[in-house]
Short mmCIF file of C-alpha atoms in Angstrom, two decimals:
data_model
loop_
_atom_site.label_atom_id
_atom_site.label_comp_id
_atom_site.label_asym_id
_atom_site.label_seq_id
_atom_site.Cartn_x
_atom_site.Cartn_y
_atom_site.Cartn_z
CA LEU A 700 149.39 128.93 106.92
CA LEU A 701 147.04 126.21 108.28
CA PRO A 702 149.91 124.10 110.06
CA VAL A 703 151.31 127.11 111.64
CA ALA A 704 147.79 128.33 113.06
CA GLN A 705 147.35 124.82 114.22
CA SER A 706 150.70 124.58 115.97
CA LEU A 707 149.91 128.07 117.50
CA LEU A 708 146.47 126.83 118.70
CA GLN A 709 148.17 123.84 120.16
CA LYS A 710 150.74 125.82 121.98
CA HIS A 711 148.06 128.08 123.30
CA GLU A 712 146.00 124.97 124.68
CA GLU A 713 149.18 123.61 126.37
CA HIS A 714 149.92 127.04 127.86
CA GLU A 715 146.34 127.24 129.36
CA LYS A 716 146.50 123.82 130.90
CA LEU A 717 149.94 124.62 132.33
CA MET A 718 148.67 127.80 134.01
CA ARG A 719 145.62 126.08 135.45
CA GLU A 720 147.87 123.21 136.82
CA ILE A 721 150.10 125.89 138.62
CA ILE A 722 146.86 127.78 139.98
CA GLU A 723 145.54 124.45 141.20
CA GLN A 724 148.87 123.43 142.94
CA ASN A 725 149.58 126.76 144.56
CA SER A 726 146.16 127.92 145.64
CA HIS A 727 144.75 127.49 149.02
CA MET A 728 141.41 125.46 148.99
CA VAL A 729 138.89 127.01 151.45
CA LYS A 730 135.56 124.98 152.04
CA ILE A 731 132.91 126.59 153.93
CA ALA A 732 130.10 125.20 155.65
CA PHE A 733 127.01 127.13 156.23
CA GLU A 734 124.46 126.61 158.95
CA ASN A 735 120.86 126.30 157.67
CA THR A 736 119.55 128.88 159.93
CA VAL A 737 121.67 131.42 158.46
CA LEU A 738 121.59 130.60 155.02
CA LEU A 739 123.83 130.71 152.08
CA ASN A 740 121.50 132.86 149.87
CA GLY A 741 122.45 136.24 151.59
CA PHE A 742 126.16 135.85 151.49
CA PRO A 743 127.94 138.27 148.92
CA ALA A 744 128.44 135.98 145.86
CA ASP A 745 131.71 137.71 144.86
CA LEU A 746 133.35 136.38 148.11
CA LEU A 747 132.61 132.75 147.27
CA SER A 748 134.94 132.21 144.08
CA ARG A 749 138.62 133.31 144.41
CA ILE A 750 140.04 135.83 146.92
CA GLY A 751 143.74 136.21 146.23
CA ASP A 752 145.23 132.77 146.23
CA MET A 753 142.38 131.10 147.82
CA THR A 754 139.87 129.00 145.90
CA ILE A 755 136.62 129.00 147.80
CA THR A 756 133.72 126.28 147.80
CA ALA A 757 130.63 126.45 150.09
CA TYR A 758 127.76 124.04 150.96
CA LEU A 759 124.75 124.30 153.31
CA GLY A 760 125.18 122.16 156.44
CA ALA A 761 122.37 120.53 158.33
CA ASP A 762 122.53 122.67 161.63
CA ASN A 763 124.98 124.59 163.97
CA ALA A 764 126.32 121.26 165.59
CA SER A 765 126.96 119.54 162.26
CA CYS A 766 128.91 122.42 160.89
CA ILE A 767 131.26 122.63 163.79
CA LYS A 768 131.61 118.92 163.57
CA ASP A 769 132.82 119.23 159.99
CA VAL A 770 135.20 121.88 160.89
CA LEU A 771 136.52 119.76 163.76
CA GLU A 772 136.94 116.72 161.62
CA CYS A 773 138.57 118.71 158.76
CA ARG A 774 135.67 118.23 156.12
CA ALA A 775 135.32 121.89 156.08
CA THR A 776 137.94 124.81 156.48
CA CYS A 777 135.61 126.81 158.29
CA ALA A 778 131.85 127.37 159.06
CA PHE A 779 129.66 130.34 158.99
CA VAL A 780 127.21 129.72 161.80
CA LEU A 781 125.26 131.44 164.61
CA LYS A 782 127.57 132.05 167.51
CA PRO A 783 128.03 128.81 169.11
CA GLN A 784 127.64 128.22 173.00
CA ASP A 785 130.54 125.58 173.02
CA LEU A 786 133.29 126.20 170.55
CA LYS A 787 135.04 122.75 171.17
CA GLY A 788 138.35 124.20 170.97
CA LEU A 789 137.59 125.95 167.75
CA GLU A 790 138.23 129.84 167.12
CA TYR A 791 135.44 132.21 166.66
CA PHE A 792 135.57 135.46 164.31
CA PRO A 793 132.42 137.43 164.63
CA ILE A 794 130.87 138.88 161.53
CA VAL A 795 127.40 140.27 162.40
CA LYS A 796 125.35 141.21 165.26
CA HIS A 797 122.07 142.92 165.16
CA TYR A 798 118.44 142.80 166.07
CA PRO A 799 116.47 139.81 164.63
CA ASP A 800 113.87 140.67 162.11
CA VAL A 801 110.13 139.85 162.04
CA ILE A 802 109.71 138.24 158.49
CA MET A 803 106.02 138.32 157.38
CA SER A 804 103.62 139.11 154.40
CA LYS A 805 103.55 142.62 153.36
CA LYS A 806 99.92 142.39 153.98
CA HIS A 807 100.43 141.38 157.88
CA PRO A 808 99.04 143.95 160.22
CA LEU A 809 102.11 144.08 161.97
CA MET A 810 103.86 145.95 158.90
CA LYS A 811 102.13 148.82 160.19
CA LYS A 812 104.66 149.24 163.09
CA LYS A 813 108.15 150.63 162.45
CA THR A 814 109.72 148.25 165.15
CA ILE A 815 108.19 145.19 166.96
CA ALA A 816 108.13 144.39 170.69
CA ILE A 817 108.24 140.85 171.97
CA GLU A 818 104.89 141.56 173.27
CA ASP A 819 103.52 142.21 169.95
CA LEU A 820 103.87 138.65 169.02
CA ARG A 821 102.27 136.88 171.93
CA ASN A 822 99.13 135.86 169.76
CA GLU A 823 100.84 135.58 166.30
CA ASN A 824 101.16 132.21 164.55
CA HIS A 825 104.75 131.43 164.05
CA ALA A 826 106.53 129.57 161.14
CA TRP A 827 109.83 128.26 161.91
CA LEU A 828 112.82 126.61 160.03
CA SER A 829 114.06 124.53 162.91
CA ILE A 830 113.01 124.68 166.54
CA ASN A 831 116.22 123.08 167.55
CA SER A 832 118.43 126.13 166.40
CA LEU A 833 120.32 128.29 168.54
CA SER A 834 118.25 131.33 167.34
CA PHE A 835 114.89 129.73 168.24
CA GLN A 836 116.11 129.01 171.73
CA ASP A 837 117.19 132.58 172.43
CA TYR A 838 113.65 133.75 170.84
CA TYR A 839 111.96 131.34 172.94
CA ASN A 840 113.69 132.45 176.24
CA ALA A 841 112.82 135.91 175.39
CA CYS A 842 109.02 135.04 175.00
CA ILE A 843 109.09 133.13 178.19
CA ASP A 844 110.58 136.12 180.11
CA ALA A 845 107.69 138.10 178.42
CA GLY A 846 105.14 135.68 180.05
CA PHE A 847 104.16 133.64 177.13
CA TYR A 848 104.81 130.56 174.88
CA PRO A 849 105.21 131.30 171.20
CA LYS A 850 102.73 129.48 169.16
CA ILE A 851 104.61 127.43 166.69
CA THR A 852 102.02 126.35 163.88
CA LYS A 853 104.09 125.26 161.24
CA GLU A 854 107.92 123.97 161.13
CA PHE A 855 109.41 123.67 157.65
CA PRO A 856 112.14 121.23 156.68
CA THR A 857 114.08 123.61 154.24
CA ALA A 858 114.62 127.29 154.19
CA GLU A 859 113.32 127.51 150.58
CA LEU A 860 109.99 126.12 151.75
CA LEU A 861 109.80 128.43 154.58
CA HIS A 862 110.40 131.41 152.60
CA GLN A 863 108.10 130.39 149.74
CA ALA A 864 105.26 130.24 152.36
CA ILE A 865 105.66 133.24 154.48
CA PRO A 866 104.71 135.87 151.87
CA TYR A 867 101.29 134.16 151.18
CA GLY A 868 99.98 133.40 154.69
CA MET A 869 99.50 135.17 158.10
CA GLU A 870 102.40 133.27 159.82
CA ILE A 871 105.50 135.21 161.06
CA THR A 872 109.02 133.96 161.45
CA VAL A 873 111.90 135.66 163.22
CA GLY A 874 115.36 135.62 161.73
CA GLY A 875 118.68 137.14 160.93
CA GLY A 876 118.01 140.08 158.67
CA PHE A 877 119.83 140.01 155.50
CA PHE A 878 120.14 136.14 155.53
CA PHE A 879 116.66 136.20 154.31
CA PHE A 880 115.67 136.22 150.47
CA ASN A 881 112.83 136.76 148.19
CA GLU A 882 112.73 140.50 149.37
CA GLU A 883 109.94 141.38 146.69
CA ASN A 884 107.16 139.20 148.63
CA LEU A 885 108.40 139.83 152.26
CA GLY A 886 107.93 142.53 154.79
CA ARG A 887 110.14 142.99 157.64
CA ARG A 888 110.38 144.81 160.95
CA PRO A 889 113.07 144.75 163.53
CA LEU A 890 112.34 142.99 166.79
CA VAL A 891 113.89 145.18 169.26
CA ASN A 892 114.69 142.92 172.23
CA ASP A 893 118.34 142.59 173.55
CA SER A 894 117.87 139.09 174.84
CA CYS A 895 117.69 137.43 171.43
CA MET A 896 120.31 139.36 169.27
CA ILE A 897 121.41 137.70 166.15
CA GLU A 898 125.16 136.99 166.20
CA ALA A 899 126.90 135.02 163.24
CA GLY A 900 130.49 134.49 162.38
CA PHE A 901 133.12 131.94 161.29
CA VAL A 902 134.32 129.04 163.33
CA TYR A 903 137.77 127.65 162.40
CA ARG A 904 140.48 125.34 163.65
CA PRO A 905 143.46 127.10 165.28
CA PHE A 906 146.06 127.46 162.69
CA ASP A 907 149.70 128.22 162.00
CA GLU A 908 151.15 131.21 160.50
CA LYS A 909 150.84 130.15 156.85
CA ASP A 910 147.14 130.09 157.11
CA ARG A 911 146.85 133.71 158.28
CA ASN A 912 145.38 134.91 155.02
CA LEU A 913 142.16 133.19 156.15
CA ILE A 914 141.68 135.80 158.95
CA SER A 915 142.09 138.44 156.19
CA TYR A 916 139.41 136.89 154.22
CA PHE A 917 137.15 137.02 157.25
CA ARG A 918 137.75 140.74 157.60
CA VAL A 919 136.90 141.30 153.92
CA VAL A 920 133.52 139.28 154.50
CA ARG A 921 132.86 141.45 157.55
CA ASP A 922 133.72 144.82 155.92
CA THR A 923 131.59 143.61 152.89
CA ILE A 924 128.59 142.89 154.85
CA ASP A 925 128.88 146.02 157.06
CA SER A 926 128.59 148.11 153.81
CA LEU A 927 125.39 146.41 152.45
#
């Protein structure tokens, strides 16, 4: 019986190898760049493995401009970014648009409010991931319109460091809702201001008919995030 069992195992391994090769040859590889200010952490994990015949990988890009450049130069299939001001010939598929959240320690006095107005942040110390991000520019302009400059006391090089620091200090940061993690230690309140809305989506190169399943994937992402 031993030679028969060994033969069956060998055939099983050969069959598995053949199936893996067939899948790899016929699957559509999708590589997604994520802008660091919208973060990879809040993205539904089940949408980053395989959808239909698409195999998906993801990485965190440096900023909005570098993610768009990666798509333009074919290092990424698409990028999940804050809505760019200049698409540079790329297409844009919106996924989310909502008021930003004020993120803070649960012990912060602003947690007593149900919603935050821009004027409430006049004298607050701000921590930020990148003051060069599009989200900061919109927020900065909203503060200027309200008659003050935001007090930036700390700027962090990575999102992880920012999120580790916020729950244990009295600084606040302003960002895109579900994109932030470490929920058990964070407090959040919506910043109700129409001039600094958070809008993010996919940018991608115009493609031919055979790549239309990518648009279907974008719709699945949007529907999944809407249901969260």
